[in-house]
Amino acid sequence: MELSEIVRTILQDFPYALYGSIMVGIICSFIGVYIVARRVVFFGAVLTQVSMLGLAMTFLPFFALPHSIGALVVTLVSAVILSRMLTGKKIPRDAVLGFVFVSSIAARILILQKAPRVEASEIENLLRGDILFVTPEIFFMMVGAFAVAAVVHLLFYKEFTYISFDPESAQTQGFNAGIWDMVFYLVAGVVISFATHMVGDLFVFGFLVVPAMAGMLLSRKVRTIFALAIAAGIVAPIIGLFVAFRFDFPTSPSIVAVACVIVAGAWVASVVRGR
Amino acid sequence: MDPIIEFSHATLGYGRKIVLNDISFSILPGEYLGIVGPNGAGKTTIVRTILGSIPPISGEVRVRSDSGGALRIGYVPQRDTIDYVLPYTVSEVVMMGRYRQIGLLRRPGARDRDVVKQALVHAAVDGLADRPFRDLSGGQKQRVLIARALATQPEILILDEPTNGMDLPSRVSVLELINELHHGKQLTVIMISHLLDDVANHVRRIALVEPNFFQVGHVDEVLTADNLSSLYQMPVRVHHHHGSTIILPGGSHGAQ
């Protein structure tokens, strides 16, 4: 396939794949900077699995909600519980996240074994998400989640910054670290839930970690780190989609691989600059 | 003069775990109080109670401004509680001290930037304003955190182990800065430290803290060889030399 043909195919036949993956790229990269800075990278992986559990649960007769809503409900409940457990002192954060991670996967597998309505392979396809089959409905739901996340982060930039950097001092100034943490994790939960449903867990987890790394490798200014992470979140899906079509690769792994190449380039650049 | 902080038969701790039992003392405006004791004795518990992070288990703790309102507290935490992943600049870190005054949904204005600039000058770190905080030395970081506390325009400055892990020049420099703020700006100061020499030579009043032992008073009354030997379960000598107090391990028990 030639470049012009690929571009035409993507824009005509899979426009929401392009727009959706760029949107998920932007918002996950932005939230990812905070997640990496808070040292809760595994949180992203956990919420993608929780979201998939919620989606799987919608196949159960007593939880027969629309897939996106089921995934959202379970993800938000988990985000609230996690935000409380992650600040506890008795059990290390990694152990808490690991517990939720394995229990979500185990529960999902058990549920799928007993799901009465459709073939397990169909459910797995739905759970994994596929960029090429993003529907306008899911895309516009993602637009809503994007808008909520953007507005909350714009309005409460100060609070999220302070709580991430020095929660103890923030608390002494009257900022309730527990509440602000919960708001942060809830917003992340909304984004991760819809994004996982739309583009799959590999894409979402990849973009919660990889673009933030590129930003941190290339810049010593916080705003520039956010800007570079978002730029990587825009560029990687565009190039990744092209690579997938050109070489007949699966889309999500292609896009994440391109993001990883960007990080490798950023690392080389940072070494050359002697940072 | 009414105290701004008053502990009245207060029992402090976390949940049901009692750390300090039935303590009473008060802090007047303009005082410089040192809180000393071994690691894990309960020094930070006292501060967390003053900050309102934990409520007293029983008794009463009153924290109030001279004007009767809420006391504006400038808090300088231990440096290792801060996360250095993102390279916030010194100015950005000090501006965080203004976030409460700025309020929800608002951005820093010209007045906030002025206050930050003054705080940087007071703490003698104005030359570092654009440097990433994480790249600074321990002493410079401590000064920046003091500047951030000053940016809250506090009535009281509370410092938790401000000289911990510093080399001698940095320790002296930070202690001199705290002295200047206390005398020059008439700030009430509470300094917590497990380094007895640091506290003994700078404060007038001191609280010696251990779960079964709590004493507050003038430095010379509290920091005696008997008290310290009993507190640390080892012989401790206290010498006074040219106006300085020197605390040393070993030797004759009661030497002064």
Coordinates of C-alpha atoms in Angstrom, one line a residue:
Chain A
M1 CA 0.0 0.0 0.0
E2 CA 1.3 3.5 -0.9
L3 CA 1.2 6.3 1.6
S4 CA -1.6 8.2 -0.1
E5 CA -3.7 5.0 -0.3
I6 CA -3.1 4.3 3.4
V7 CA -4.0 7.9 4.4
R8 CA -7.2 7.7 2.2
T9 CA -8.2 4.3 3.7
I10 CA -7.7 5.5 7.3
L11 CA -9.6 8.8 6.7
Q12 CA -12.4 7.3 4.7
D13 CA -12.9 3.9 6.3
F14 CA -11.5 4.3 9.8
P15 CA -11.7 8.0 10.7
Y16 CA -12.7 7.2 14.3
A17 CA -9.7 4.9 14.7
L18 CA -7.5 7.9 13.9
Y19 CA -9.4 10.5 16.0
G20 CA -10.0 8.1 18.9
S21 CA -6.4 6.9 19.1
I22 CA -5.1 10.5 19.0
M23 CA -7.6 11.5 21.7
V24 CA -6.7 8.5 24.0
G25 CA -3.0 9.3 23.2
I26 CA -3.4 12.9 24.4
I27 CA -5.3 12.3 27.6
C28 CA -3.5 9.1 28.7
S29 CA -0.1 10.8 28.1
F30 CA -1.2 13.8 30.2
I31 CA -2.5 11.7 33.1
G32 CA 0.4 9.4 32.7
V33 CA 2.9 12.2 33.7
Y34 CA 1.1 12.4 37.1
I35 CA 0.9 8.6 37.4
V36 CA 4.7 8.2 36.7
A37 CA 5.5 11.1 39.1
R38 CA 3.4 9.5 41.8
R39 CA 5.2 6.2 41.4
V40 CA 2.0 4.4 40.8
V41 CA 2.6 3.2 37.3
F42 CA 1.1 -0.2 38.1
F43 CA -2.1 1.7 38.9
G44 CA -2.7 2.2 35.2
A45 CA -2.3 -1.5 34.5
V46 CA -4.6 -2.4 37.4
L47 CA -7.4 -0.1 36.3
T48 CA -7.3 -1.4 32.8
Q49 CA -7.8 -4.9 34.2
V50 CA -10.5 -3.7 36.5
S51 CA -12.3 -2.0 33.6
M52 CA -12.2 -5.3 31.7
L53 CA -13.6 -7.1 34.7
G54 CA -16.5 -4.6 34.8
L55 CA -17.1 -5.1 31.1
A56 CA -17.1 -8.9 31.6
M57 CA -19.5 -8.6 34.5
T58 CA -22.1 -7.0 32.2
F59 CA -22.5 -10.5 30.6
L60 CA -23.9 -11.7 34.0
P61 CA -27.7 -11.6 34.3
F62 CA -27.7 -9.6 37.5
F63 CA -25.3 -6.9 36.2
A64 CA -26.8 -6.5 32.7
L65 CA -25.8 -2.9 32.1
P66 CA -24.5 -1.5 28.9
H67 CA -20.8 -2.6 28.5
S68 CA -19.3 0.9 28.9
I69 CA -21.4 1.8 31.9
G70 CA -20.6 -1.5 33.6
A71 CA -16.9 -1.0 33.0
L72 CA -17.2 2.6 34.3
V73 CA -19.1 1.6 37.5
V74 CA -16.7 -1.1 38.5
T75 CA -13.6 1.0 37.6
L76 CA -14.9 4.0 39.6
V77 CA -15.7 1.9 42.7
S78 CA -12.2 0.3 42.5
A79 CA -10.6 3.7 42.0
V80 CA -12.2 5.0 45.2
I81 CA -11.2 1.9 47.2
L82 CA -7.7 2.0 45.7
S83 CA -7.2 5.6 46.6
R84 CA -7.9 4.8 50.2
M85 CA -5.8 1.6 50.3
L86 CA -2.8 3.2 48.5
T87 CA -2.4 5.7 51.3
G88 CA -2.4 3.0 54.0
K89 CA 0.8 2.1 55.8
K90 CA 0.2 -1.6 56.6
I91 CA 0.6 -3.0 53.1
P92 CA 3.0 -1.6 50.5
R93 CA 1.4 0.0 47.4
D94 CA 2.8 -2.5 45.0
A95 CA 1.2 -5.3 47.0
V96 CA -2.2 -3.6 47.0
L97 CA -2.1 -3.0 43.3
G98 CA -0.8 -6.5 42.7
F99 CA -3.7 -7.9 44.7
V100 CA -6.3 -6.0 42.7
F101 CA -4.6 -6.9 39.4
V102 CA -4.6 -10.6 39.9
S103 CA -8.0 -10.7 41.5
S104 CA -9.5 -8.8 38.5
I105 CA -8.0 -11.1 36.0
A106 CA -9.0 -14.2 38.0
A107 CA -12.6 -13.0 38.4
R108 CA -12.8 -12.1 34.7
I109 CA -11.7 -15.5 33.6
L110 CA -14.2 -17.2 36.0
I111 CA -17.0 -14.9 34.8
L112 CA -16.3 -15.6 31.1
Q113 CA -16.3 -19.3 31.7
K114 CA -19.9 -19.0 32.9
A115 CA -21.1 -16.2 30.6
P116 CA -24.3 -17.5 29.2
R117 CA -24.9 -15.4 26.1
V118 CA -22.1 -15.3 23.7
E119 CA -18.9 -17.1 22.6
A120 CA -15.9 -16.5 24.8
S121 CA -13.8 -15.4 21.8
E122 CA -16.3 -12.6 21.0
I123 CA -16.2 -11.5 24.6
E124 CA -12.5 -11.5 24.6
N125 CA -12.5 -9.3 21.4
L126 CA -14.9 -6.9 23.1
L127 CA -12.8 -6.8 26.2
R128 CA -9.5 -6.2 24.4
G129 CA -11.0 -3.3 22.3
D130 CA -10.0 -2.7 18.7
I131 CA -9.0 0.7 17.4
L132 CA -10.3 -0.1 13.9
F133 CA -13.8 -0.8 15.1
V134 CA -14.3 2.3 17.3
T135 CA -17.9 3.3 16.8
P136 CA -19.1 6.9 16.9
E137 CA -21.0 6.2 20.1
I138 CA -17.9 5.0 22.0
F139 CA -15.9 7.8 20.4
F140 CA -18.2 10.5 21.7
M141 CA -18.3 8.9 25.1
M142 CA -14.6 9.2 25.1
V143 CA -14.9 12.9 24.1
G144 CA -17.1 13.3 27.2
A145 CA -14.5 11.6 29.4
F146 CA -11.7 13.6 27.8
A147 CA -13.7 16.9 28.5
V148 CA -14.3 15.9 32.2
A149 CA -10.6 15.0 32.7
A150 CA -9.4 18.2 31.0
V151 CA -11.7 20.5 32.9
V152 CA -10.9 18.9 36.3
H153 CA -7.2 19.1 35.7
L154 CA -7.4 22.6 34.4
L155 CA -9.4 23.8 37.4
F156 CA -7.5 21.9 40.1
Y157 CA -4.0 22.0 38.7
K158 CA -2.6 23.6 41.9
E159 CA -4.2 21.0 44.1
F160 CA -3.0 18.0 42.1
T161 CA 0.5 19.5 41.8
Y162 CA 0.8 20.1 45.6
I163 CA -0.6 16.8 46.6
S164 CA 1.7 14.9 44.2
F165 CA 4.8 16.8 45.3
D166 CA 4.4 17.1 49.0
P167 CA 1.2 15.6 50.5
E168 CA 2.2 16.2 54.1
S169 CA 2.7 20.0 53.7
A170 CA -0.4 20.3 51.5
Q171 CA -2.4 18.7 54.3
T172 CA -1.1 21.2 56.8
Q173 CA -2.4 24.0 54.6
G174 CA -5.8 22.6 54.6
F175 CA -5.8 20.5 51.5
N176 CA -7.3 17.1 52.3
A177 CA -4.9 14.8 50.6
G178 CA -7.3 11.8 50.8
I179 CA -10.1 13.7 49.0
W180 CA -7.8 15.1 46.3
D181 CA -6.2 11.8 45.7
M182 CA -9.6 10.3 45.3
V183 CA -10.6 13.0 42.8
F184 CA -7.4 12.3 40.8
Y185 CA -8.0 8.5 40.8
L186 CA -11.7 8.9 39.9
V187 CA -10.8 11.1 36.9
A188 CA -8.1 8.6 35.9
G189 CA -10.6 5.8 36.3
V190 CA -13.2 7.5 34.0
V191 CA -10.5 8.0 31.3
I192 CA -9.0 4.5 31.7
S193 CA -12.4 2.8 31.7
F194 CA -13.6 4.4 28.4
A195 CA -10.2 4.3 26.8
T196 CA -9.8 0.5 27.5
H197 CA -13.2 -0.2 26.1
M198 CA -12.3 1.8 23.0
V199 CA -8.7 0.9 22.2
G200 CA -7.8 -2.0 24.6
D201 CA -5.6 -2.4 27.6
L202 CA -2.2 -2.5 25.9
F203 CA -2.7 0.8 24.2
V204 CA -4.0 2.5 27.4
F205 CA -1.4 1.1 29.8
G206 CA 1.3 1.9 27.2
F207 CA 0.3 5.5 26.9
L208 CA 0.0 6.0 30.6
V209 CA 3.7 5.2 30.9
V210 CA 5.7 5.6 27.7
P211 CA 5.0 9.2 26.6
A212 CA 5.6 10.5 30.1
M213 CA 9.0 8.8 30.0
A214 CA 9.8 10.6 26.7
G215 CA 8.9 14.0 28.3
M216 CA 10.9 13.3 31.4
L217 CA 14.0 12.3 29.4
L218 CA 13.9 15.3 27.1
S219 CA 13.0 18.2 29.4
R220 CA 13.9 19.7 32.8
K221 CA 10.8 21.8 33.0
V222 CA 7.5 20.5 34.2
R223 CA 5.3 22.2 31.6
T224 CA 7.6 21.1 28.8
I225 CA 7.4 17.5 30.1
F226 CA 3.6 17.6 29.9
A227 CA 3.8 19.2 26.4
L228 CA 6.3 16.6 25.1
A229 CA 4.3 13.7 26.6
I230 CA 1.2 15.0 24.8
A231 CA 3.1 15.5 21.6
A232 CA 4.3 11.9 21.8
G233 CA 0.7 10.9 22.5
I234 CA -0.4 12.5 19.2
V235 CA 2.5 11.5 17.0
A236 CA 2.8 7.8 18.0
P237 CA -0.9 6.8 17.1
I238 CA -0.6 8.6 13.7
I239 CA 2.7 6.8 12.8
G240 CA 1.6 3.6 14.5
L241 CA -1.6 3.4 12.4
F242 CA 0.4 4.0 9.2
V243 CA 2.9 1.3 10.2
A244 CA 0.1 -1.1 11.0
F245 CA -1.5 -0.6 7.6
R246 CA 1.8 -0.5 5.6
F247 CA 3.1 -3.7 7.1
D248 CA -0.2 -5.4 8.0
F249 CA 0.5 -5.4 11.7
P250 CA -2.1 -5.3 14.5
T251 CA -2.8 -1.7 15.3
S252 CA -2.4 -1.4 19.1
P253 CA 1.0 -3.1 19.3
S254 CA 2.2 -1.0 16.3
I255 CA 1.2 2.2 18.0
V256 CA 2.7 1.2 21.4
A257 CA 5.9 0.1 19.6
V258 CA 6.2 3.5 17.9
A259 CA 5.8 5.2 21.3
C260 CA 8.6 2.9 22.6
V261 CA 10.8 3.9 19.7
I262 CA 10.1 7.6 20.5
V263 CA 11.3 6.9 24.1
A264 CA 14.4 5.1 22.9
G265 CA 15.1 8.2 20.7
A266 CA 14.5 10.4 23.7
W267 CA 16.9 8.3 25.8
V268 CA 19.6 8.5 23.1
A269 CA 19.1 12.3 22.9
S270 CA 19.3 12.7 26.7
V271 CA 22.5 10.6 26.8
V272 CA 24.0 12.7 23.9
R273 CA 23.1 15.9 25.7
G274 CA 24.7 14.5 28.9
R275 CA 21.7 14.9 31.1
Chain B
M1 CA -0.2 37.3 76.6
D2 CA -2.3 34.3 75.7
P3 CA -0.7 31.2 74.4
I4 CA -1.2 30.4 70.7
I5 CA -0.8 26.7 71.3
E6 CA -2.0 25.0 74.4
F7 CA -1.9 21.3 75.3
S8 CA -4.0 20.5 78.3
H9 CA -3.7 17.0 79.7
A10 CA -3.5 15.8 76.2
T11 CA -3.0 12.2 75.3
L12 CA -1.6 11.8 71.7
G13 CA -1.3 8.9 69.3
Y14 CA -2.7 7.2 66.3
G15 CA -6.1 5.6 66.6
R16 CA -6.0 3.6 69.8
K17 CA -2.2 3.6 70.0
I18 CA -1.0 6.0 72.6
V19 CA 2.3 7.7 72.0
L20 CA 2.4 10.4 74.6
N21 CA 0.2 10.4 77.7
D22 CA -1.3 13.3 79.6
I23 CA 1.0 16.1 78.5
S24 CA 0.4 19.8 79.3
F25 CA 2.4 22.8 78.0
S26 CA 1.8 26.0 76.1
I27 CA 3.6 28.2 73.5
L28 CA 3.4 31.9 73.6
P29 CA 3.7 34.3 70.6
G30 CA 7.3 35.1 69.8
E31 CA 8.7 32.0 71.5
Y32 CA 11.4 29.7 70.1
L33 CA 10.7 26.2 71.3
G34 CA 12.9 23.1 70.6
I35 CA 11.4 19.7 70.8
V36 CA 14.0 17.0 71.3
G37 CA 14.1 13.3 72.0
P38 CA 15.2 10.0 70.5
N39 CA 13.8 8.7 67.2
G40 CA 10.3 7.4 67.6
A41 CA 9.8 9.2 70.9
G42 CA 6.7 11.2 69.7
K43 CA 8.2 14.5 68.5
T44 CA 6.5 14.3 65.2
T45 CA 3.2 13.2 66.9
I46 CA 3.2 16.5 68.8
V47 CA 3.7 18.4 65.5
R48 CA 1.0 16.5 63.7
T49 CA -1.4 17.2 66.5
I50 CA -0.6 20.9 66.3
L51 CA -1.0 20.8 62.5
G52 CA -4.4 19.2 62.9
S53 CA -3.4 16.0 61.0
I54 CA -4.3 13.8 64.0
P55 CA -6.8 14.7 66.8
P56 CA -5.8 14.2 70.5
I57 CA -7.0 10.9 71.9
S58 CA -8.1 12.7 75.1
G59 CA -7.6 16.1 76.7
E60 CA -7.5 19.3 74.8
V61 CA -5.2 20.9 72.2
R62 CA -6.0 24.6 71.4
V63 CA -4.3 26.2 68.4
R64 CA -5.5 29.7 67.7
S65 CA -4.2 33.0 66.3
D66 CA -3.5 36.1 68.3
S67 CA -6.5 37.6 66.6
G68 CA -8.6 34.6 67.7
G69 CA -8.9 33.1 64.2
A70 CA -7.1 30.1 62.7
L71 CA -3.4 30.1 63.2
R72 CA -1.4 30.5 60.0
I73 CA 1.3 27.8 60.2
G74 CA 4.3 27.6 58.0
Y75 CA 5.4 24.0 58.0
V76 CA 8.8 22.8 56.9
P77 CA 8.7 19.0 56.5
Q78 CA 11.5 16.5 56.6
R79 CA 13.1 16.6 53.1
D80 CA 12.6 12.9 52.5
T81 CA 8.8 13.2 52.5
I82 CA 9.0 15.1 49.2
D83 CA 8.8 13.5 45.9
Y84 CA 11.5 14.6 43.4
V85 CA 10.4 12.9 40.2
L86 CA 9.2 16.1 38.4
P87 CA 11.7 18.9 38.1
Y88 CA 9.6 21.7 39.7
T89 CA 11.6 25.0 39.9
V90 CA 12.4 26.6 43.1
S91 CA 9.9 29.4 42.3
E92 CA 7.2 26.8 41.6
V93 CA 7.9 25.0 44.9
V94 CA 7.8 28.3 46.9
M95 CA 4.6 29.3 45.1
M96 CA 2.9 26.1 46.5
G97 CA 3.1 27.9 49.9
R98 CA 0.6 30.4 48.4
Y99 CA -1.9 27.9 47.1
R100 CA -4.2 28.1 50.2
Q101 CA -4.4 31.8 50.0
I102 CA -5.0 31.8 46.3
G103 CA -7.9 29.5 46.7
L104 CA -9.8 27.1 44.6
L105 CA -10.2 27.7 40.8
R106 CA -7.9 30.8 40.9
R107 CA -4.4 31.3 39.5
P108 CA -1.4 33.1 41.2
G109 CA -1.6 36.8 40.8
A110 CA 0.9 39.7 41.1
R111 CA 0.6 39.8 44.9
D112 CA 1.4 36.1 45.1
R113 CA 4.5 36.5 42.9
D114 CA 5.6 39.4 45.1
V115 CA 5.2 37.4 48.3
V116 CA 7.2 34.5 46.7
K117 CA 9.9 36.9 45.6
Q118 CA 10.2 38.2 49.2
A119 CA 10.3 34.7 50.7
L120 CA 13.1 33.7 48.3
V121 CA 15.1 36.8 49.4
H122 CA 14.5 36.2 53.1
A123 CA 15.7 32.6 52.7
A124 CA 18.6 33.8 50.5
V125 CA 17.7 31.5 47.6
D126 CA 16.5 34.2 45.2
G127 CA 19.5 33.3 43.0
L128 CA 18.2 29.8 42.6
A129 CA 14.6 30.7 41.6
D130 CA 14.8 29.1 38.1
R131 CA 16.8 26.0 39.2
P132 CA 15.0 22.6 39.5
F133 CA 14.4 22.0 43.2
R134 CA 15.6 18.3 42.9
D135 CA 19.0 19.4 41.7
L136 CA 19.8 21.5 44.8
S137 CA 22.0 20.4 47.8
G138 CA 20.5 19.4 51.1
G139 CA 21.1 22.9 52.6
Q140 CA 19.7 24.7 49.6
K141 CA 16.6 22.5 49.6
Q142 CA 16.0 23.2 53.2
R143 CA 16.2 26.9 52.6
V144 CA 13.7 26.6 49.7
L145 CA 11.3 24.7 52.0
I146 CA 11.7 27.5 54.6
A147 CA 11.0 30.0 51.9
R148 CA 7.8 28.1 50.9
A149 CA 6.8 28.1 54.6
L150 CA 7.4 31.9 54.7
A151 CA 5.3 32.3 51.6
T152 CA 2.3 31.3 53.7
Q153 CA 3.0 34.5 55.7
P154 CA 2.9 32.4 58.9
E155 CA 2.4 33.4 62.5
I156 CA 4.4 30.3 63.5
L157 CA 7.1 28.3 61.8
I158 CA 7.3 24.6 62.5
L159 CA 10.4 22.8 61.3
D160 CA 10.7 19.0 61.4
E161 CA 14.4 17.9 61.6
P162 CA 15.6 20.8 59.5
T163 CA 19.3 19.9 59.7
N164 CA 19.0 16.1 59.4
G165 CA 21.6 14.6 57.1
M166 CA 23.4 17.9 56.4
D167 CA 27.1 18.7 56.5
L168 CA 28.4 21.2 59.1
P169 CA 28.4 24.4 57.0
S170 CA 24.8 23.7 55.7
R171 CA 23.6 22.9 59.3
V172 CA 25.1 26.2 60.6
S173 CA 23.7 28.2 57.7
V174 CA 20.2 26.8 58.1
L175 CA 20.2 27.3 61.9
E176 CA 21.4 30.9 61.5
L177 CA 18.6 31.5 59.0
I178 CA 16.0 30.2 61.5
N179 CA 17.5 32.4 64.2
E180 CA 17.3 35.4 61.9
L181 CA 13.7 34.7 61.1
H182 CA 12.9 34.3 64.8
H183 CA 14.7 37.5 65.9
G184 CA 14.3 39.6 62.8
K185 CA 10.7 38.8 61.9
Q186 CA 9.6 38.0 65.4
L187 CA 8.3 34.7 64.3
T188 CA 7.3 32.0 66.7
V189 CA 9.3 29.0 65.9
I190 CA 9.1 25.3 66.9
M191 CA 12.0 23.2 65.9
I192 CA 12.0 19.4 66.2
S193 CA 15.3 17.6 66.2
H194 CA 17.1 14.6 67.5
L195 CA 20.3 16.6 67.3
L196 CA 20.6 18.0 70.8
D197 CA 23.4 20.4 70.1
D198 CA 21.5 22.1 67.3
V199 CA 18.6 22.8 69.6
A200 CA 20.4 23.5 72.8
N201 CA 22.4 26.4 71.4
H202 CA 19.5 28.2 69.6
V203 CA 16.3 27.9 71.7
R204 CA 15.4 29.2 75.1
R205 CA 12.8 26.7 76.0
I206 CA 12.9 23.1 75.2
A207 CA 10.6 20.0 75.4
L208 CA 12.3 16.7 76.1
V209 CA 10.1 14.0 74.8
E210 CA 9.8 10.2 75.4
P211 CA 6.7 8.1 75.9
N212 CA 7.2 7.9 79.7
F213 CA 9.0 11.2 80.1
F214 CA 7.9 14.6 79.1
Q215 CA 9.5 17.8 80.4
V216 CA 9.3 21.4 79.2
G217 CA 11.3 24.3 80.5
H218 CA 14.4 26.5 80.1
V219 CA 17.3 24.7 78.3
D220 CA 19.5 24.7 81.4
E221 CA 16.8 23.1 83.5
V222 CA 15.8 20.4 81.1
L223 CA 19.1 19.5 79.3
T224 CA 20.8 18.1 82.4
A225 CA 23.2 15.2 82.5
D226 CA 20.7 13.3 84.7
N227 CA 17.8 13.9 82.4
L228 CA 19.7 13.0 79.3
S229 CA 21.4 9.9 80.8
S230 CA 18.0 8.6 81.9
L231 CA 16.4 9.4 78.5
Y232 CA 19.1 7.7 76.4
Q233 CA 19.9 5.0 78.9
M234 CA 23.6 5.8 78.8
P235 CA 25.9 8.2 80.5
V236 CA 25.7 11.7 79.0
R237 CA 27.8 14.8 79.9
V238 CA 26.6 18.4 79.5
H239 CA 29.3 21.1 79.3
H240 CA 28.9 24.8 79.0
H241 CA 31.8 26.6 77.2
H242 CA 31.9 30.3 76.3
G243 CA 28.1 30.4 76.2
S244 CA 27.7 27.3 74.2
T245 CA 26.2 24.0 75.4
I246 CA 28.1 20.9 74.4
I247 CA 26.5 17.5 74.9
L248 CA 28.8 14.4 74.9
P249 CA 28.3 10.7 75.5
G250 CA 30.1 8.9 78.4
G251 CA 32.1 10.3 81.3
S252 CA 30.9 11.0 84.8
H253 CA 27.2 11.0 85.2
G254 CA 26.5 14.4 86.7
A255 CA 29.2 16.5 85.1
Q256 CA 28.0 20.0 84.2

